[in-house]
């Protein structure tokens, strides 16, 4: 089973307790399921879906608590990333149930009704590879966010709010994202937001 693209073996997410944490690329394991959501480094190994228990929060807040300001993904994209990960886990579990006809607690009297091999093939061959593709459409560009943030601060220092907003639009930075960019003051935030939304309403 193949992914739609070749992804990095490890991709950086952020830091936790001084440790750089990476996401491993998806893999087709044991010839029947997709292995994905494995994070860590040489010293630690855990799972994206375990963050909710680890941080005692839903996935969005768990990402924020676990990685803090080191998280490479912007808030404006984090909800979509969380949706994609949750959907991956739900579909992976669905494929397992539809393939075996049970949840592996005991023999299921509805086994023959549950089994749907065609749907298992669709999930594993078509849907999940597209889920991975959308996840990496967020994570790969996010590796440059720190550099882009520094460029944004330079534009802010120059004092031309019109060019600041142009830069934000070009790099898909929302006004909410400004709150988590080091170097953006409350005054900067207020001025930029006013200008940003004034232009938005003028053009729509």
PDB file of C-alpha atoms in Angstrom:
ATOM      1  CA  UNK A   1       0.000   0.000   0.000  1.00  0.00           C
ATOM      2  CA  UNK A   2       1.408   3.369  -1.002  1.00  0.00           C
ATOM      3  CA  UNK A   3       0.943   6.955   0.098  1.00  0.00           C
ATOM      4  CA  UNK A   4       0.164   9.599  -2.523  1.00  0.00           C
ATOM      5  CA  UNK A   5       3.538  11.295  -1.978  1.00  0.00           C
ATOM      6  CA  UNK A   6       6.892  10.511  -0.411  1.00  0.00           C
ATOM      7  CA  UNK A   7       6.916  12.141   3.031  1.00  0.00           C
ATOM      8  CA  UNK A   8       9.917  12.825   5.283  1.00  0.00           C
ATOM      9  CA  UNK A   9      10.681   9.876   7.572  1.00  0.00           C
ATOM     10  CA  UNK A  10      10.487  12.323  10.481  1.00  0.00           C
ATOM     11  CA  UNK A  11       8.990  15.803  10.538  1.00  0.00           C
ATOM     12  CA  UNK A  12       9.403  18.320  13.351  1.00  0.00           C
ATOM     13  CA  UNK A  13       6.365  19.291  15.433  1.00  0.00           C
ATOM     14  CA  UNK A  14       7.863  21.231  18.348  1.00  0.00           C
ATOM     15  CA  UNK A  15       9.526  20.723  21.720  1.00  0.00           C
ATOM     16  CA  UNK A  16       8.355  19.189  24.972  1.00  0.00           C
ATOM     17  CA  UNK A  17      10.432  19.435  28.140  1.00  0.00           C
ATOM     18  CA  UNK A  18      13.470  20.400  26.081  1.00  0.00           C
ATOM     19  CA  UNK A  19      13.134  17.433  23.712  1.00  0.00           C
ATOM     20  CA  UNK A  20      12.555  17.975  19.991  1.00  0.00           C
ATOM     21  CA  UNK A  21       9.535  15.912  18.954  1.00  0.00           C
ATOM     22  CA  UNK A  22       8.993  14.482  15.475  1.00  0.00           C
ATOM     23  CA  UNK A  23       6.115  12.751  13.677  1.00  0.00           C
ATOM     24  CA  UNK A  24       6.973   9.532  11.839  1.00  0.00           C
ATOM     25  CA  UNK A  25       5.726   9.045   8.289  1.00  0.00           C
ATOM     26  CA  UNK A  26       2.746   6.710   7.673  1.00  0.00           C
ATOM     27  CA  UNK A  27       3.540   3.076   6.942  1.00  0.00           C
ATOM     28  CA  UNK A  28       1.515   0.097   5.750  1.00  0.00           C
ATOM     29  CA  UNK A  29       2.068  -2.387   8.586  1.00  0.00           C
ATOM     30  CA  UNK A  30       1.611  -6.155   8.724  1.00  0.00           C
ATOM     31  CA  UNK A  31      -0.032  -5.926   5.301  1.00  0.00           C
ATOM     32  CA  UNK A  32      -3.399  -4.897   6.728  1.00  0.00           C
ATOM     33  CA  UNK A  33      -3.395  -1.508   8.503  1.00  0.00           C
ATOM     34  CA  UNK A  34      -1.872   1.959   8.361  1.00  0.00           C
ATOM     35  CA  UNK A  35       0.558   2.802  11.142  1.00  0.00           C
ATOM     36  CA  UNK A  36       0.560   6.535  11.769  1.00  0.00           C
ATOM     37  CA  UNK A  37       0.484   9.144  14.531  1.00  0.00           C
ATOM     38  CA  UNK A  38       3.732   7.946  16.139  1.00  0.00           C
ATOM     39  CA  UNK A  39       5.679  10.840  17.670  1.00  0.00           C
ATOM     40  CA  UNK A  40       8.844  11.226  19.700  1.00  0.00           C
ATOM     41  CA  UNK A  41      12.606  10.971  19.175  1.00  0.00           C
ATOM     42  CA  UNK A  42      15.463   8.633  20.123  1.00  0.00           C
ATOM     43  CA  UNK A  43      14.593   8.992  23.802  1.00  0.00           C
ATOM     44  CA  UNK A  44      10.783   8.819  23.821  1.00  0.00           C
ATOM     45  CA  UNK A  45       7.980   7.294  21.784  1.00  0.00           C
ATOM     46  CA  UNK A  46       4.250   7.987  22.073  1.00  0.00           C
ATOM     47  CA  UNK A  47       1.158   8.718  19.975  1.00  0.00           C
ATOM     48  CA  UNK A  48      -0.841  11.733  18.820  1.00  0.00           C
ATOM     49  CA  UNK A  49      -4.065  10.223  20.163  1.00  0.00           C
ATOM     50  CA  UNK A  50      -2.406   9.834  23.576  1.00  0.00           C
ATOM     51  CA  UNK A  51      -1.923  13.594  23.921  1.00  0.00           C
ATOM     52  CA  UNK A  52      -5.534  14.095  25.016  1.00  0.00           C
ATOM     53  CA  UNK A  53      -5.017  11.857  28.075  1.00  0.00           C
ATOM     54  CA  UNK A  54      -1.484  13.070  28.700  1.00  0.00           C
ATOM     55  CA  UNK A  55      -2.580  16.723  28.762  1.00  0.00           C
ATOM     56  CA  UNK A  56      -6.163  16.119  29.969  1.00  0.00           C
ATOM     57  CA  UNK A  57      -7.595  18.186  27.128  1.00  0.00           C
ATOM     58  CA  UNK A  58      -9.189  17.821  23.697  1.00  0.00           C
ATOM     59  CA  UNK A  59      -6.683  17.495  20.878  1.00  0.00           C
ATOM     60  CA  UNK A  60      -6.398  21.193  19.939  1.00  0.00           C
ATOM     61  CA  UNK A  61      -5.629  22.250  23.510  1.00  0.00           C
ATOM     62  CA  UNK A  62      -3.476  19.151  24.036  1.00  0.00           C
ATOM     63  CA  UNK A  63      -1.234  20.204  21.138  1.00  0.00           C
ATOM     64  CA  UNK A  64      -0.995  23.718  22.600  1.00  0.00           C
ATOM     65  CA  UNK A  65      -0.233  22.507  26.131  1.00  0.00           C
ATOM     66  CA  UNK A  66       2.233  19.839  25.040  1.00  0.00           C
ATOM     67  CA  UNK A  67       4.324  21.938  22.659  1.00  0.00           C
ATOM     68  CA  UNK A  68       3.635  25.484  23.845  1.00  0.00           C
ATOM     69  CA  UNK A  69       5.012  28.222  21.606  1.00  0.00           C
ATOM     70  CA  UNK A  70       7.404  25.755  19.951  1.00  0.00           C
ATOM     71  CA  UNK A  71       4.525  24.164  17.995  1.00  0.00           C
ATOM     72  CA  UNK A  72       5.285  24.775  14.314  1.00  0.00           C
ATOM     73  CA  UNK A  73       1.645  24.789  13.198  1.00  0.00           C
ATOM     74  CA  UNK A  74      -0.272  28.049  13.362  1.00  0.00           C
ATOM     75  CA  UNK A  75      -3.544  28.210  15.313  1.00  0.00           C
ATOM     76  CA  UNK A  76      -5.433  28.945  12.090  1.00  0.00           C
ATOM     77  CA  UNK A  77      -4.356  25.524  10.757  1.00  0.00           C
ATOM     78  CA  UNK A  78      -4.327  23.557  13.992  1.00  0.00           C
ATOM     79  CA  UNK A  79      -8.094  22.898  14.035  1.00  0.00           C
ATOM     80  CA  UNK A  80      -7.847  21.365  10.552  1.00  0.00           C
ATOM     81  CA  UNK A  81      -4.817  19.303  11.588  1.00  0.00           C
ATOM     82  CA  UNK A  82      -6.701  17.989  14.631  1.00  0.00           C
ATOM     83  CA  UNK A  83      -9.736  17.154  12.499  1.00  0.00           C
ATOM     84  CA  UNK A  84      -7.536  15.183  10.105  1.00  0.00           C
ATOM     85  CA  UNK A  85      -5.822  13.230  12.879  1.00  0.00           C
ATOM     86  CA  UNK A  86      -9.125  12.416  14.608  1.00  0.00           C
ATOM     87  CA  UNK A  87     -10.564  11.307  11.260  1.00  0.00           C
ATOM     88  CA  UNK A  88      -7.529   9.102  10.637  1.00  0.00           C
ATOM     89  CA  UNK A  89      -8.008   7.286  13.949  1.00  0.00           C
ATOM     90  CA  UNK A  90     -11.764   6.917  13.453  1.00  0.00           C
ATOM     91  CA  UNK A  91     -11.378   5.544   9.931  1.00  0.00           C
ATOM     92  CA  UNK A  92      -8.534   3.241  10.927  1.00  0.00           C
ATOM     93  CA  UNK A  93     -10.744   1.747  13.653  1.00  0.00           C
ATOM     94  CA  UNK A  94     -13.706   1.538  11.268  1.00  0.00           C
ATOM     95  CA  UNK A  95     -11.613  -0.364   8.722  1.00  0.00           C
ATOM     96  CA  UNK A  96     -10.529  -2.842  11.388  1.00  0.00           C
ATOM     97  CA  UNK A  97     -14.118  -3.486  12.476  1.00  0.00           C
ATOM     98  CA  UNK A  98     -15.413  -3.719   8.904  1.00  0.00           C
ATOM     99  CA  UNK A  99     -12.610  -6.093   8.038  1.00  0.00           C
ATOM    100  CA  UNK A 100     -12.944  -8.498  10.960  1.00  0.00           C
ATOM    101  CA  UNK A 101     -16.628  -8.085  11.762  1.00  0.00           C
ATOM    102  CA  UNK A 102     -15.987  -7.439  15.434  1.00  0.00           C
ATOM    103  CA  UNK A 103     -14.300  -5.183  17.974  1.00  0.00           C
ATOM    104  CA  UNK A 104     -12.242  -8.142  19.234  1.00  0.00           C
ATOM    105  CA  UNK A 105     -14.049  -8.387  22.575  1.00  0.00           C
ATOM    106  CA  UNK A 106     -15.740 -11.680  21.680  1.00  0.00           C
ATOM    107  CA  UNK A 107     -17.470 -13.335  18.749  1.00  0.00           C
ATOM    108  CA  UNK A 108     -19.931 -10.820  17.289  1.00  0.00           C
ATOM    109  CA  UNK A 109     -23.342 -12.275  16.295  1.00  0.00           C
ATOM    110  CA  UNK A 110     -23.604  -9.548  13.629  1.00  0.00           C
ATOM    111  CA  UNK A 111     -20.232 -10.383  12.098  1.00  0.00           C
ATOM    112  CA  UNK A 112     -21.555 -11.250   8.636  1.00  0.00           C
ATOM    113  CA  UNK A 113     -23.554  -8.012   8.467  1.00  0.00           C
ATOM    114  CA  UNK A 114     -20.623  -5.922   9.635  1.00  0.00           C
ATOM    115  CA  UNK A 115     -17.951  -7.202   7.271  1.00  0.00           C
ATOM    116  CA  UNK A 116     -17.568  -4.994   4.200  1.00  0.00           C
ATOM    117  CA  UNK A 117     -14.337  -5.757   2.397  1.00  0.00           C
ATOM    118  CA  UNK A 118     -15.032  -3.214  -0.364  1.00  0.00           C
ATOM    119  CA  UNK A 119     -15.311  -0.404   2.173  1.00  0.00           C
ATOM    120  CA  UNK A 120     -12.118  -1.545   3.891  1.00  0.00           C
ATOM    121  CA  UNK A 121     -10.316  -1.313   0.551  1.00  0.00           C
ATOM    122  CA  UNK A 122     -11.789   2.159  -0.113  1.00  0.00           C
ATOM    123  CA  UNK A 123     -10.736   3.453   3.309  1.00  0.00           C
ATOM    124  CA  UNK A 124      -7.209   2.049   3.153  1.00  0.00           C
ATOM    125  CA  UNK A 125      -6.486   2.614  -0.539  1.00  0.00           C
ATOM    126  CA  UNK A 126      -8.215   5.938  -1.164  1.00  0.00           C
ATOM    127  CA  UNK A 127      -9.426   7.811   1.903  1.00  0.00           C
ATOM    128  CA  UNK A 128      -6.562   7.456   4.370  1.00  0.00           C
ATOM    129  CA  UNK A 129      -3.843   8.239   1.807  1.00  0.00           C
ATOM    130  CA  UNK A 130      -5.712  11.486   1.047  1.00  0.00           C
ATOM    131  CA  UNK A 131      -5.911  12.215   4.794  1.00  0.00           C
ATOM    132  CA  UNK A 132      -2.120  11.841   5.005  1.00  0.00           C
ATOM    133  CA  UNK A 133      -1.694  14.128   2.018  1.00  0.00           C
ATOM    134  CA  UNK A 134      -3.742  16.882   3.671  1.00  0.00           C
ATOM    135  CA  UNK A 135      -1.824  16.519   6.947  1.00  0.00           C
ATOM    136  CA  UNK A 136       1.491  16.994   5.192  1.00  0.00           C
ATOM    137  CA  UNK A 137       0.143  19.948   3.219  1.00  0.00           C
ATOM    138  CA  UNK A 138       0.013  21.614   6.625  1.00  0.00           C
ATOM    139  CA  UNK A 139       3.156  20.199   8.251  1.00  0.00           C
ATOM    140  CA  UNK A 140       5.684  20.594   5.428  1.00  0.00           C
ATOM    141  CA  UNK A 141       5.139  24.349   4.834  1.00  0.00           C
ATOM    142  CA  UNK A 142       4.921  24.839   8.628  1.00  0.00           C
ATOM    143  CA  UNK A 143       8.628  24.008   8.881  1.00  0.00           C
ATOM    144  CA  UNK A 144       9.286  27.533   7.537  1.00  0.00           C
ATOM    145  CA  UNK A 145       6.943  29.348   9.933  1.00  0.00           C
ATOM    146  CA  UNK A 146       9.676  30.484  12.320  1.00  0.00           C
ATOM    147  CA  UNK A 147      11.605  32.084   9.450  1.00  0.00           C
ATOM    148  CA  UNK A 148       8.417  33.679   8.107  1.00  0.00           C
ATOM    149  CA  UNK A 149       7.587  35.026  11.584  1.00  0.00           C
ATOM    150  CA  UNK A 150      10.961  36.786  11.732  1.00  0.00           C
ATOM    151  CA  UNK A 151      10.323  38.326   8.315  1.00  0.00           C
ATOM    152  CA  UNK A 152       6.916  39.513   9.533  1.00  0.00           C
ATOM    153  CA  UNK A 153       8.481  41.226  12.556  1.00  0.00           C
ATOM    154  CA  UNK A 154      10.882  43.048  10.224  1.00  0.00           C
ATOM    155  CA  UNK A 155       7.904  44.311   8.208  1.00  0.00           C
ATOM    156  CA  UNK A 156       6.157  45.443  11.397  1.00  0.00           C
ATOM    157  CA  UNK A 157       9.269  47.343  12.533  1.00  0.00           C
ATOM    158  CA  UNK A 158       9.376  49.176   9.197  1.00  0.00           C
ATOM    159  CA  UNK A 159       5.967  50.605  10.134  1.00  0.00           C
ATOM    160  CA  UNK A 160       4.075  50.147   6.858  1.00  0.00           C
ATOM    161  CA  UNK A 161       0.887  48.355   7.978  1.00  0.00           C
ATOM    162  CA  UNK A 162      -0.296  47.997   4.394  1.00  0.00           C
ATOM    163  CA  UNK A 163       2.793  45.921   3.548  1.00  0.00           C
ATOM    164  CA  UNK A 164       2.422  43.970   6.793  1.00  0.00           C
ATOM    165  CA  UNK A 165      -1.086  42.905   5.798  1.00  0.00           C
ATOM    166  CA  UNK A 166       0.109  42.072   2.277  1.00  0.00           C
ATOM    167  CA  UNK A 167       2.777  39.837   3.816  1.00  0.00           C
ATOM    168  CA  UNK A 168       0.207  38.162   6.082  1.00  0.00           C
ATOM    169  CA  UNK A 169      -2.118  37.397   3.185  1.00  0.00           C
ATOM    170  CA  UNK A 170       0.734  36.112   1.022  1.00  0.00           C
ATOM    171  CA  UNK A 171       1.865  33.752   3.804  1.00  0.00           C
ATOM    172  CA  UNK A 172      -1.612  32.796   5.034  1.00  0.00           C
ATOM    173  CA  UNK A 173      -1.151  34.327   8.481  1.00  0.00           C
ATOM    174  CA  UNK A 174      -4.444  35.122  10.214  1.00  0.00           C
ATOM    175  CA  UNK A 175      -4.960  37.869  12.769  1.00  0.00           C
ATOM    176  CA  UNK A 176      -5.396  35.195  15.466  1.00  0.00           C
ATOM    177  CA  UNK A 177      -1.975  33.798  14.547  1.00  0.00           C
ATOM    178  CA  UNK A 178      -0.397  37.123  15.503  1.00  0.00           C
ATOM    179  CA  UNK A 179      -1.108  36.412  19.181  1.00  0.00           C
ATOM    180  CA  UNK A 180       1.453  33.609  19.192  1.00  0.00           C
ATOM    181  CA  UNK A 181       4.225  35.288  17.221  1.00  0.00           C
ATOM    182  CA  UNK A 182       7.087  36.452  19.405  1.00  0.00           C
ATOM    183  CA  UNK A 183       7.773  40.151  18.950  1.00  0.00           C
ATOM    184  CA  UNK A 184       4.198  41.205  18.131  1.00  0.00           C
ATOM    185  CA  UNK A 185       3.115  43.664  20.834  1.00  0.00           C
ATOM    186  CA  UNK A 186      -0.469  44.345  21.922  1.00  0.00           C
ATOM    187  CA  UNK A 187      -0.224  47.689  20.115  1.00  0.00           C
ATOM    188  CA  UNK A 188       0.997  45.973  16.926  1.00  0.00           C
ATOM    189  CA  UNK A 189      -1.847  43.482  17.176  1.00  0.00           C
ATOM    190  CA  UNK A 190      -4.492  46.192  17.589  1.00  0.00           C
ATOM    191  CA  UNK A 191      -3.213  48.316  14.691  1.00  0.00           C
ATOM    192  CA  UNK A 192      -2.751  45.379  12.310  1.00  0.00           C
ATOM    193  CA  UNK A 193      -6.156  43.854  13.105  1.00  0.00           C
ATOM    194  CA  UNK A 194      -7.941  47.160  12.527  1.00  0.00           C
ATOM    195  CA  UNK A 195      -6.212  47.624   9.183  1.00  0.00           C
ATOM    196  CA  UNK A 196      -6.624  43.968   8.171  1.00  0.00           C
ATOM    197  CA  UNK A 197     -10.367  43.839   8.805  1.00  0.00           C
ATOM    198  CA  UNK A 198     -10.970  47.311   7.363  1.00  0.00           C
ATOM    199  CA  UNK A 199      -9.394  46.117   4.112  1.00  0.00           C
ATOM    200  CA  UNK A 200     -11.270  42.816   4.278  1.00  0.00           C
ATOM    201  CA  UNK A 201     -14.699  44.483   4.604  1.00  0.00           C
ATOM    202  CA  UNK A 202     -13.817  47.003   1.930  1.00  0.00           C
ATOM    203  CA  UNK A 203     -13.019  44.214  -0.558  1.00  0.00           C
ATOM    204  CA  UNK A 204     -15.942  41.912   0.273  1.00  0.00           C
TER     205      UNK A 204
END
